[in-house]
Tab-separated table of C-alpha atoms and ligand atoms in Angstrom:
chain	number	residue	atom	x	y	z
A	1	UNK	CA	12.378	22.228	-13.190
A	2	UNK	CA	9.144	20.601	-14.351
A	3	UNK	CA	9.261	17.349	-12.333
A	4	UNK	CA	10.260	17.647	-8.687
A	5	UNK	CA	10.048	15.005	-5.962
A	6	UNK	CA	9.818	16.061	-2.308
A	7	UNK	CA	10.472	13.243	0.109
A	8	UNK	CA	10.845	12.815	3.821
A	9	UNK	CA	14.518	12.103	4.392
A	10	UNK	CA	14.473	10.632	7.912
A	11	UNK	CA	11.868	8.372	9.561
A	12	UNK	CA	8.828	10.377	8.505
A	13	UNK	CA	7.174	13.362	10.196
A	14	UNK	CA	9.815	15.768	8.915
A	15	UNK	CA	7.200	18.443	8.252
A	16	UNK	CA	6.789	17.381	4.642
A	17	UNK	CA	3.145	18.503	4.625
A	18	UNK	CA	3.975	22.183	4.842
A	19	UNK	CA	6.847	21.988	2.323
A	20	UNK	CA	4.593	20.162	-0.104
A	21	UNK	CA	1.806	22.674	0.585
A	22	UNK	CA	4.175	25.490	-0.311
A	23	UNK	CA	5.374	23.828	-3.520
A	24	UNK	CA	1.850	22.725	-4.433
A	25	UNK	CA	0.868	26.371	-4.796
A	26	UNK	CA	3.331	26.635	-7.701
A	27	UNK	CA	2.765	23.203	-9.274
A	28	UNK	CA	0.077	22.267	-11.811
A	29	UNK	CA	0.007	18.595	-10.908
A	30	UNK	CA	0.594	17.039	-7.486
A	31	UNK	CA	0.896	13.270	-7.186
A	32	UNK	CA	0.752	11.145	-4.021
A	33	UNK	CA	2.464	8.063	-5.389
A	34	UNK	CA	2.689	5.532	-2.585
A	35	UNK	CA	1.825	4.787	1.036
A	36	UNK	CA	-1.607	4.949	2.578
A	37	UNK	CA	-3.548	6.426	5.476
A	38	UNK	CA	-0.554	5.680	7.714
A	39	UNK	CA	0.725	9.071	6.535
A	40	UNK	CA	-0.404	12.302	8.131
A	41	UNK	CA	0.546	15.502	6.353
A	42	UNK	CA	-0.307	18.580	8.375
A	43	UNK	CA	-1.142	21.601	6.255
A	44	UNK	CA	-1.885	24.975	7.861
A	45	UNK	CA	-3.385	27.641	5.621
A	46	UNK	CA	-5.853	30.526	5.776
A	47	UNK	CA	-8.762	28.064	6.031
A	48	UNK	CA	-7.428	26.176	9.032
A	49	UNK	CA	-5.290	23.204	10.022
A	50	UNK	CA	-5.761	20.054	7.941
A	51	UNK	CA	-4.390	16.596	8.536
A	52	UNK	CA	-4.276	14.888	5.182
A	53	UNK	CA	-3.846	11.128	5.119
A	54	UNK	CA	-4.537	10.350	1.464
A	55	UNK	CA	-5.473	13.482	-0.447
A	56	UNK	CA	-2.479	15.312	-2.019
A	57	UNK	CA	-1.675	18.765	-0.619
A	58	UNK	CA	-2.456	20.357	-3.997
A	59	UNK	CA	-6.143	19.999	-3.182
A	60	UNK	CA	-5.909	23.519	-1.739
A	61	UNK	CA	-4.768	24.901	-5.103
A	62	UNK	CA	-7.922	25.271	-7.178
A	63	UNK	CA	-5.800	25.476	-10.364
A	64	UNK	CA	-4.008	22.186	-9.731
A	65	UNK	CA	-4.698	18.598	-10.658
A	66	UNK	CA	-4.124	16.081	-7.871
A	67	UNK	CA	-3.460	12.423	-8.419
A	68	UNK	CA	-3.519	9.501	-6.000
A	69	UNK	CA	-1.065	7.173	-7.718
A	70	UNK	CA	-0.943	3.483	-8.448
A	71	UNK	CA	1.229	2.460	-5.514
A	72	UNK	CA	-1.054	4.006	-2.910
A	73	UNK	CA	-3.243	1.784	-0.740
A	74	UNK	CA	-6.558	3.571	-0.288
A	75	UNK	CA	-8.981	3.145	2.580
A	76	UNK	CA	-12.124	4.471	0.875
A	77	UNK	CA	-13.796	5.368	4.186
A	78	UNK	CA	-10.797	7.502	5.213
A	79	UNK	CA	-10.653	9.134	1.781
A	80	UNK	CA	-14.372	9.964	1.769
A	81	UNK	CA	-14.235	11.507	5.227
A	82	UNK	CA	-11.187	13.526	4.199
A	83	UNK	CA	-13.007	14.839	1.119
A	84	UNK	CA	-15.986	15.734	3.318
A	85	UNK	CA	-13.721	17.563	5.772
A	86	UNK	CA	-12.188	19.579	2.914
A	87	UNK	CA	-15.613	20.407	1.455
A	88	UNK	CA	-16.905	21.469	4.889
A	89	UNK	CA	-13.988	23.878	5.266
A	90	UNK	CA	-15.155	25.811	2.224
A	91	UNK	CA	-12.147	24.962	0.060
A	92	UNK	CA	-12.497	25.305	-3.712
A	93	UNK	CA	-10.578	22.142	-4.390
A	94	UNK	CA	-8.252	21.351	-7.251
A	95	UNK	CA	-9.181	18.421	-9.477
A	96	UNK	CA	-8.660	14.946	-8.037
A	97	UNK	CA	-8.006	11.643	-9.781
A	98	UNK	CA	-7.439	8.255	-8.178
A	99	UNK	CA	-5.544	5.583	-10.070
A	100	UNK	CA	-7.766	2.611	-10.839
A	101	UNK	CA	-4.636	0.525	-10.155
A	102	UNK	CA	-4.329	1.676	-6.520
A	103	UNK	CA	-5.178	-1.088	-4.064
A	104	UNK	CA	-8.001	-0.971	-1.550
A	105	UNK	CA	-7.541	-1.386	2.204
A	106	UNK	CA	-10.302	-3.723	3.341
A	107	UNK	CA	-11.588	-4.220	6.905
A	108	UNK	CA	-9.710	-7.526	7.219
A	109	UNK	CA	-6.430	-5.723	6.484
A	110	UNK	CA	-6.969	-3.444	9.472
A	111	UNK	CA	-7.961	-6.380	11.655
A	112	UNK	CA	-4.938	-8.416	10.567
A	113	UNK	CA	-2.546	-5.478	11.013
A	114	UNK	CA	-3.600	-5.186	14.634
A	115	UNK	CA	-3.699	-8.931	15.336
A	116	UNK	CA	-0.300	-9.529	13.722
A	117	UNK	CA	1.211	-6.764	15.831
A	118	UNK	CA	-0.256	-8.246	19.026
A	119	UNK	CA	1.011	-11.697	18.071
A	120	UNK	CA	4.549	-10.355	17.593
A	121	UNK	CA	4.640	-9.264	21.259
A	122	UNK	CA	7.995	-7.675	22.084
A	123	UNK	CA	9.025	-7.915	18.436
A	124	UNK	CA	6.154	-5.713	17.244
A	125	UNK	CA	6.975	-2.969	14.778
A	126	UNK	CA	4.645	-0.323	16.154
A	127	UNK	CA	2.660	-0.007	12.926
A	128	UNK	CA	-0.018	2.640	12.615
A	129	UNK	CA	-2.637	-0.140	12.611
A	130	UNK	CA	-4.273	1.207	9.451
A	131	UNK	CA	-4.050	-2.052	7.488
A	132	UNK	CA	-1.242	-0.815	5.267
A	133	UNK	CA	1.131	-3.789	5.564
A	134	UNK	CA	-1.532	-6.488	4.969
A	135	UNK	CA	-2.932	-4.540	1.994
A	136	UNK	CA	0.503	-4.385	0.349
A	137	UNK	CA	1.026	-8.078	1.168
A	138	UNK	CA	-2.145	-8.912	-0.793
A	139	UNK	CA	-0.935	-6.786	-3.686
A	140	UNK	CA	2.361	-8.686	-3.822
A	141	UNK	CA	0.439	-11.936	-3.404
A	142	UNK	CA	-1.746	-10.835	-6.346
A	143	UNK	CA	-5.014	-11.209	-4.483
A	144	UNK	CA	-5.595	-7.531	-3.690
A	145	UNK	CA	-8.699	-5.615	-4.722
A	146	UNK	CA	-8.036	-2.447	-6.706
A	147	UNK	CA	-9.919	0.831	-6.827
A	148	UNK	CA	-10.998	0.056	-10.390
A	149	UNK	CA	-12.635	-3.172	-9.159
A	150	UNK	CA	-15.042	-1.112	-7.029
A	151	UNK	CA	-16.638	0.092	-10.268
A	152	UNK	CA	-17.304	-3.383	-11.651
A	153	UNK	CA	-19.945	-5.344	-9.765
A	154	UNK	CA	-19.024	-8.770	-11.112
A	155	UNK	CA	-15.275	-8.366	-10.718
A	156	UNK	CA	-15.706	-7.072	-7.196
A	157	UNK	CA	-17.993	-9.919	-6.202
A	158	UNK	CA	-15.813	-12.655	-7.617
A	159	UNK	CA	-12.559	-11.266	-6.135
A	160	UNK	CA	-14.185	-10.584	-2.798
A	161	UNK	CA	-15.753	-14.063	-2.636
A	162	UNK	CA	-12.328	-15.673	-2.889
A	163	UNK	CA	-10.358	-13.286	-0.691
A	164	UNK	CA	-12.913	-12.877	2.056
A	165	UNK	CA	-13.243	-16.615	2.524
A	166	UNK	CA	-9.472	-16.973	2.700
A	167	UNK	CA	-9.102	-14.118	5.204
A	168	UNK	CA	-11.941	-15.354	7.368
A	169	UNK	CA	-10.243	-18.733	7.562
A	170	UNK	CA	-7.038	-17.031	8.742
A	171	UNK	CA	-8.946	-14.913	11.258
A	172	UNK	CA	-10.797	-17.872	12.790
A	173	UNK	CA	-8.122	-20.586	12.576
A	174	UNK	CA	-5.070	-18.481	13.438
A	175	UNK	CA	-6.489	-15.809	15.702
A	176	UNK	CA	-9.775	-17.321	16.931
A	177	UNK	CA	-11.731	-14.261	15.779
A	178	UNK	CA	-15.293	-14.704	14.559
A	179	UNK	CA	-15.880	-12.716	11.371
A	180	UNK	CA	-18.321	-9.917	12.094
A	181	UNK	CA	-19.319	-9.056	8.523
A	182	UNK	CA	-20.723	-11.184	5.739
A	183	UNK	CA	-19.653	-11.281	2.118
A	184	UNK	CA	-22.903	-9.630	1.137
A	185	UNK	CA	-22.485	-6.725	3.566
A	186	UNK	CA	-18.867	-6.127	2.564
A	187	UNK	CA	-19.742	-6.305	-1.130
A	188	UNK	CA	-22.533	-3.735	-0.769
A	189	UNK	CA	-20.420	-1.447	1.378
A	190	UNK	CA	-17.517	-1.366	-1.088
A	191	UNK	CA	-19.785	-1.091	-4.088
A	192	UNK	CA	-21.203	1.976	-2.320
A	193	UNK	CA	-17.705	3.414	-1.890
A	194	UNK	CA	-17.122	2.813	-5.599
A	195	UNK	CA	-20.279	4.758	-6.475
A	196	UNK	CA	-19.275	7.603	-4.185
A	197	UNK	CA	-15.746	7.793	-5.663
A	198	UNK	CA	-16.652	6.934	-9.277
A	199	UNK	CA	-16.008	10.452	-10.556
A	200	UNK	CA	-12.372	10.275	-9.362
A	201	UNK	CA	-11.323	6.689	-10.208
A	202	UNK	CA	-9.638	6.516	-13.600
A	203	UNK	CA	-6.537	5.321	-15.483
A	204	UNK	CA	-3.986	7.993	-14.570
A	205	UNK	CA	-1.519	7.340	-17.387
A	206	UNK	CA	-3.153	9.669	-19.970
A	207	UNK	CA	-3.495	12.467	-17.394
A	208	UNK	CA	0.114	12.233	-16.223
A	209	UNK	CA	1.400	11.818	-19.786
A	210	UNK	CA	-0.414	14.956	-20.959
A	211	UNK	CA	1.137	16.960	-18.117
A	212	UNK	CA	4.598	15.628	-19.029
A	213	UNK	CA	4.087	16.551	-22.677
A	214	UNK	CA	3.121	20.079	-21.655
A	215	UNK	CA	6.147	20.365	-19.332
A	216	UNK	CA	3.739	21.335	-16.563
A	217	UNK	CA	5.351	21.837	-13.142
A	218	UNK	CA	4.724	18.533	-11.364
A	219	UNK	CA	5.297	17.691	-7.747
A	220	UNK	CA	5.702	14.151	-6.468
A	221	UNK	CA	4.645	14.223	-2.831
A	222	UNK	CA	6.591	11.710	-0.748
A	223	UNK	CA	5.118	9.282	1.731
A	224	UNK	CA	6.629	8.534	5.154
A	225	UNK	CA	10.417	8.907	5.229
A	226	UNK	CA	13.316	7.441	3.279
A	227	UNK	CA	14.486	5.427	6.299
A	228	UNK	CA	11.110	3.639	6.343
A	229	UNK	CA	11.688	2.391	2.779
A	230	UNK	CA	11.110	-1.343	2.449
A	231	UNK	CA	14.455	-1.961	0.735
A	232	UNK	CA	16.751	0.830	1.898
A	233	UNK	CA	15.251	1.671	5.290
A	234	UNK	CA	15.872	0.131	8.698
A	235	UNK	CA	14.198	-3.206	7.923
A	236	UNK	CA	12.127	-4.745	9.472
A	237	UNK	CA	11.161	-1.491	11.236
A	238	UNK	CA	9.896	0.054	8.026
A	239	UNK	CA	6.653	0.540	6.185
A	240	UNK	CA	5.527	-1.939	3.534
A	241	UNK	CA	6.359	-0.016	0.395
A	242	UNK	CA	8.923	2.196	-1.268
A	243	UNK	CA	9.278	5.678	0.177
A	244	UNK	CA	12.196	6.565	-2.086
A	245	UNK	CA	12.457	8.864	-5.122
A	246	UNK	CA	12.395	5.890	-7.553
A	247	UNK	CA	9.304	4.623	-5.700
A	248	UNK	CA	7.561	7.944	-6.248
A	249	UNK	CA	8.238	7.753	-9.980
A	250	UNK	CA	6.951	4.195	-10.089
A	251	UNK	CA	3.682	5.088	-8.357
A	252	UNK	CA	3.172	8.074	-10.647
A	253	UNK	CA	4.023	6.200	-13.852
A	254	UNK	CA	6.715	8.781	-14.667
A	255	UNK	CA	9.917	7.495	-16.293
A	256	UNK	CA	13.137	8.076	-14.303
A	257	UNK	CA	14.706	10.280	-16.977
A	258	UNK	CA	11.950	12.873	-16.499
A	259	UNK	CA	12.842	13.620	-12.872
A	260	UNK	CA	14.578	17.003	-12.590
A	261	UNK	CA	15.127	17.517	-8.891
A	262	UNK	CA	14.800	15.755	-5.547
A	263	UNK	CA	14.118	17.762	-2.426
A	264	UNK	CA	14.935	15.993	0.820
A	265	UNK	CA	12.886	17.240	3.759
A	266	UNK	CA	15.028	16.993	6.901
A	267	UNK	CA	14.004	18.031	10.363
A	268	UNK	CA	16.721	20.054	12.134
A	269	UNK	CA	16.903	17.154	14.630
A	270	UNK	CA	15.596	13.577	14.334
A	271	UNK	CA	12.387	11.827	15.380
A	272	UNK	CA	10.949	8.384	14.974
A	273	UNK	CA	7.592	6.775	15.835
A	274	UNK	CA	7.292	3.065	16.337
A	275	UNK	CA	10.054	0.630	17.193
A	276	UNK	CA	13.510	0.231	15.667
A	277	UNK	CA	17.098	1.433	16.052
A	278	UNK	CA	17.701	5.155	16.536
A	279	UNK	CA	21.383	5.859	17.275
A	280	UNK	CA	21.035	9.539	18.263
A	281	UNK	CA	17.891	9.104	20.402
A	282	UNK	CA	17.808	11.173	23.614
A	283	UNK	CA	15.655	9.502	26.225
A	284	UNK	CA	16.092	11.929	29.124
A	285	UNK	CA	15.095	15.532	29.651
A	286	UNK	CA	16.637	16.609	26.345
A	287	UNK	CA	14.360	14.219	24.431
A	288	UNK	CA	11.385	15.542	26.421
A	289	UNK	CA	12.356	19.125	25.634
A	290	UNK	CA	12.546	18.425	21.895
A	291	UNK	CA	9.207	16.569	22.023
A	292	UNK	CA	7.428	19.382	23.850
A	293	UNK	CA	8.964	22.265	21.884
A	294	UNK	CA	8.489	20.451	18.576
A	295	UNK	CA	5.001	19.112	19.489
A	296	UNK	CA	6.269	15.699	18.510
A	297	UNK	CA	3.134	13.579	18.713
A	298	UNK	CA	1.993	11.419	15.774
A	299	UNK	CA	-0.495	13.019	13.347
A	300	UNK	CA	-2.123	9.680	12.593
A	301	UNK	CA	-1.915	7.862	15.922
A	302	UNK	CA	-1.168	10.584	18.500
A	303	UNK	CA	1.781	8.539	19.788
A	304	UNK	CA	4.691	10.473	21.357
A	305	UNK	CA	7.614	10.525	18.949
A	306	UNK	CA	11.095	9.482	19.998
A	307	UNK	CA	13.484	12.441	19.637
A	308	UNK	CA	17.229	12.922	19.184
A	309	UNK	CA	20.043	14.858	17.505
A	310	UNK	CA	20.492	15.296	13.757
A	311	UNK	CA	22.184	12.214	12.322
A	312	UNK	CA	24.348	13.181	9.367
A	313	UNK	CA	25.398	9.585	8.672
A	314	UNK	CA	21.801	8.636	7.941
A	315	UNK	CA	21.155	11.924	6.149
A	316	UNK	CA	24.090	11.453	3.786
A	317	UNK	CA	23.105	7.850	3.059
A	318	UNK	CA	19.539	8.888	2.227
A	319	UNK	CA	20.820	11.714	0.036
A	320	UNK	CA	23.019	9.344	-1.934
A	321	UNK	CA	20.387	6.625	-2.352
A	322	UNK	CA	17.703	9.086	-3.493
A	323	UNK	CA	19.710	11.645	-5.436
A	324	UNK	CA	18.650	14.477	-3.141
A	325	UNK	CA	20.031	17.735	-4.539
A	326	UNK	CA	18.157	20.236	-2.362
A	327	UNK	CA	17.584	20.337	1.390
A	328	UNK	CA	14.384	21.623	2.988
A	329	UNK	CA	15.292	21.979	6.651
A	330	UNK	CA	12.280	22.132	8.956
A	331	UNK	CA	11.647	23.155	12.551
A	332	UNK	CA	14.930	24.988	13.052
A	333	UNK	CA	13.123	27.163	15.636
A	334	UNK	CA	12.653	24.119	17.910
A	335	UNK	CA	16.384	24.370	18.674
A	336	UNK	CA	16.176	28.091	19.520
A	337	UNK	CA	16.691	27.656	23.258
A	338	UNK	CA	19.403	24.972	23.153
A	339	UNK	CA	22.742	26.074	24.603
A	340	UNK	CA	24.742	23.421	22.746
A	341	UNK	CA	23.663	21.433	19.731
A	342	UNK	CA	25.084	18.148	18.553
A	343	UNK	CA	25.328	16.567	15.116
A	344	UNK	CA	26.220	12.913	14.665
A	345	UNK	CA	29.044	12.752	12.119
A	346	UNK	CA	30.005	9.084	12.335
A	347	UNK	CA	29.369	5.803	14.130
A	348	UNK	CA	31.726	3.820	16.301
A	349	UNK	CA	31.263	0.084	16.493
A	350	UNK	CA	33.655	-1.311	19.113
A	351	UNK	CA	36.983	0.010	17.793
A	352	UNK	CA	35.917	0.600	14.227
A	353	UNK	CA	34.493	3.761	12.734
A	354	UNK	CA	31.597	3.305	10.319
A	355	UNK	CA	30.455	5.934	7.868
A	356	UNK	CA	27.534	3.977	6.436
A	357	UNK	CA	24.223	2.595	7.626
A	358	UNK	CA	24.530	-1.021	8.773
A	359	UNK	CA	21.560	-3.087	7.591
A	360	UNK	CA	21.251	-5.324	10.667
A	361	UNK	CA	19.161	-3.780	13.454
A	362	UNK	CA	21.286	-5.261	16.257
A	363	UNK	CA	24.419	-3.687	14.714
A	364	UNK	CA	22.726	-0.313	14.290
A	365	UNK	CA	21.531	-0.598	17.878
A	366	UNK	CA	25.082	-1.215	19.032
A	367	UNK	CA	26.767	1.721	17.287
A	368	UNK	CA	27.870	4.695	19.311
A	369	UNK	CA	27.358	8.057	17.627
A	370	UNK	CA	30.378	10.295	17.174
A	371	UNK	CA	29.188	13.832	17.840
A	372	UNK	CA	30.346	17.234	16.810
A	373	UNK	CA	29.150	19.940	19.193
A	374	UNK	CA	28.158	23.419	18.067
A	375	UNK	CA	27.119	26.517	19.982
A	376	UNK	CA	23.387	27.202	20.185
A	377	UNK	CA	21.960	30.634	19.321
A	378	UNK	CA	19.670	31.049	22.290
A	379	UNK	CA	17.226	33.439	20.659
A	380	UNK	CA	14.051	33.195	18.645
A	381	UNK	CA	14.313	32.665	14.894
A	382	UNK	CA	10.601	32.461	14.090
A	383	UNK	CA	10.422	36.045	12.734
A	384	UNK	CA	13.451	35.643	10.402
A	385	UNK	CA	12.773	35.545	6.641
A	386	UNK	CA	16.283	35.818	5.153
A	387	UNK	CA	19.150	33.406	5.732
A	388	UNK	CA	21.601	36.215	6.453
A	389	UNK	CA	19.309	37.471	9.260
A	390	UNK	CA	19.602	34.204	11.167
A	391	UNK	CA	21.900	34.323	14.222
A	392	UNK	CA	25.459	33.437	13.220
A	393	UNK	CA	25.390	30.198	15.220
A	394	UNK	CA	22.219	29.111	13.414
A	395	UNK	CA	23.815	29.869	10.043
A	396	UNK	CA	26.847	27.800	11.059
A	397	UNK	CA	24.627	24.895	12.141
A	398	UNK	CA	22.653	24.884	8.887
A	399	UNK	CA	25.783	25.243	6.741
A	400	UNK	CA	27.426	22.328	8.552
A	401	UNK	CA	24.378	20.134	7.943
A	402	UNK	CA	24.458	20.950	4.211
A	403	UNK	CA	28.166	20.210	4.055
A	404	UNK	CA	27.783	16.853	5.807
A	405	UNK	CA	24.683	15.873	3.831
A	406	UNK	CA	26.157	16.911	0.474
A	407	UNK	CA	23.278	18.931	-0.983
A	408	UNK	CA	22.440	22.615	-1.412
A	409	UNK	CA	20.098	24.500	0.882
A	410	UNK	CA	16.637	25.122	-0.541
A	411	UNK	CA	14.516	26.405	2.311
A	412	UNK	CA	14.265	26.518	6.094
A	413	UNK	CA	11.077	26.514	8.132
A	414	UNK	CA	11.057	28.391	11.409
A	415	UNK	CA	7.429	27.909	12.505
A	416	UNK	CA	4.216	26.228	11.425
A	417	UNK	CA	2.601	29.115	9.552
A	418	UNK	CA	2.762	29.298	5.763
A	419	UNK	CA	4.921	32.435	5.828
A	420	UNK	CA	7.390	31.156	8.439
A	421	UNK	CA	9.804	30.072	5.771
A	422	UNK	CA	13.225	31.220	4.591
A	423	UNK	CA	13.459	30.581	0.840
A	424	UNK	CA	16.947	30.200	-0.553
A	425	UNK	CA	16.544	28.309	-3.832
A	426	UNK	CA	13.754	28.589	-6.378
A	427	UNK	CA	12.219	25.153	-6.991
A	428	UNK	CA	9.888	25.589	-9.974
B	501	IMP	P1	2.835	0.911	8.909
B	501	IMP	O1	3.262	1.761	7.751
B	501	IMP	O2	1.551	1.360	9.546
B	501	IMP	O3	2.839	-0.556	8.582
B	501	IMP	O4	3.956	1.087	10.071
B	501	IMP	C1	5.306	0.646	9.904
B	501	IMP	C2	6.275	1.615	10.561
B	501	IMP	O5	6.284	2.830	9.827
B	501	IMP	C3	5.910	1.995	12.000
B	501	IMP	O6	7.101	2.192	12.740
B	501	IMP	C4	5.166	3.314	11.844
B	501	IMP	O7	5.221	4.104	13.012
B	501	IMP	C5	5.963	3.929	10.704
B	501	IMP	N1	5.190	4.888	9.931
B	501	IMP	C6	4.235	4.638	9.000
B	501	IMP	N2	3.758	5.778	8.487
B	501	IMP	C7	4.435	6.780	9.072
B	501	IMP	C8	4.421	8.204	8.925
B	501	IMP	O8	3.697	8.800	8.117
B	501	IMP	N3	5.281	8.887	9.724
B	501	IMP	C9	6.134	8.274	10.587
B	501	IMP	N4	6.184	6.965	10.747
B	501	IMP	C10	5.350	6.217	9.998
């Protein structure tokens, strides 16, 4: 299985970081294809706990090559501090390359992200405020600055002169904000980032192509979750780019016919940060219990996550849209003390049953989940390392999820440590 994609299959925060960390130990190339510092992948290993926002998890594998792909939006300050954090921890890092086509998050993107959210009032999306949406908007508008531009003084100056003036006009005229930095200061600051990151910024095509030719095990590390995909997620409560398997290929520059397997990372229940419909959300004590047991607070923003039951309607949809063939089920142990566990198997809208994801938020908000109730197992699973040693009720729950989702079981995590994993299917 040389080329494997691992993607979050709900609304993000499925525990992708640890699955990707595990697979990255076996892969030779790890590619973060899309998204930006809105992501927060928690990796726990012998050197400590790391929250990675931009650097691929393969950085902890000294034999691996890591690539930040072309559809990533990079905040150079965040990336530099992440590299410093990794160096300070005494890691012998794998190689790192950053696509010269990746776009740069500039200070005005962060400012605009926050101002646009405030201006939306009740209709705000609950973005992470990291400038991701405005940076992608500039890319689509073809006025973005790319990582490669940071290495070319004249290109940087001429692009920045145009864009900065335009943004400052928006900031003053639309939001009444006085620009706090000059063109000169911004130019020097970003030129400095370019110098600092020069050794990593490069065309990635030859590097990726060589790995494909050698049939090297390659891992495409997903960003956010499939339900936050710009096209197939719960628009407008989504992120500003693709989070899907095809999106990962696009950002890596890998042709679709080279993809061998898609692993969907599903949490054993569901969470969501930010606004938007969430049919199986539990707002009372049950939601609180899941949040506390699962430590469901955002890695990037610290916000409490909304929690609810596993939604098999959404899970099946995501599986079909992304070609997920293997399930990585995370945080099963969070359900250890539940007496009864529910799975949403369908939606009811007035008198009609729906078995698909409606695209209009007000319709998705109005659906009533149809639940199937299963017995809980009421005992700890965190010591278990073989599927057949799980309590019978836990086996039944997992098997039912796989049946409803329509993919085989690959692995189950039952705690945050690297070894708290039940492996069922070999990936590479
Ligand atoms: P943005 O990506 O910062 O523009 O935020 C858009 C939506 O995606 C918001 O609801 C965020 O909470 C959500 N989001 C972005 N990144 C992540 C992530 O890594 N995990 C979970 N939610 C995310």
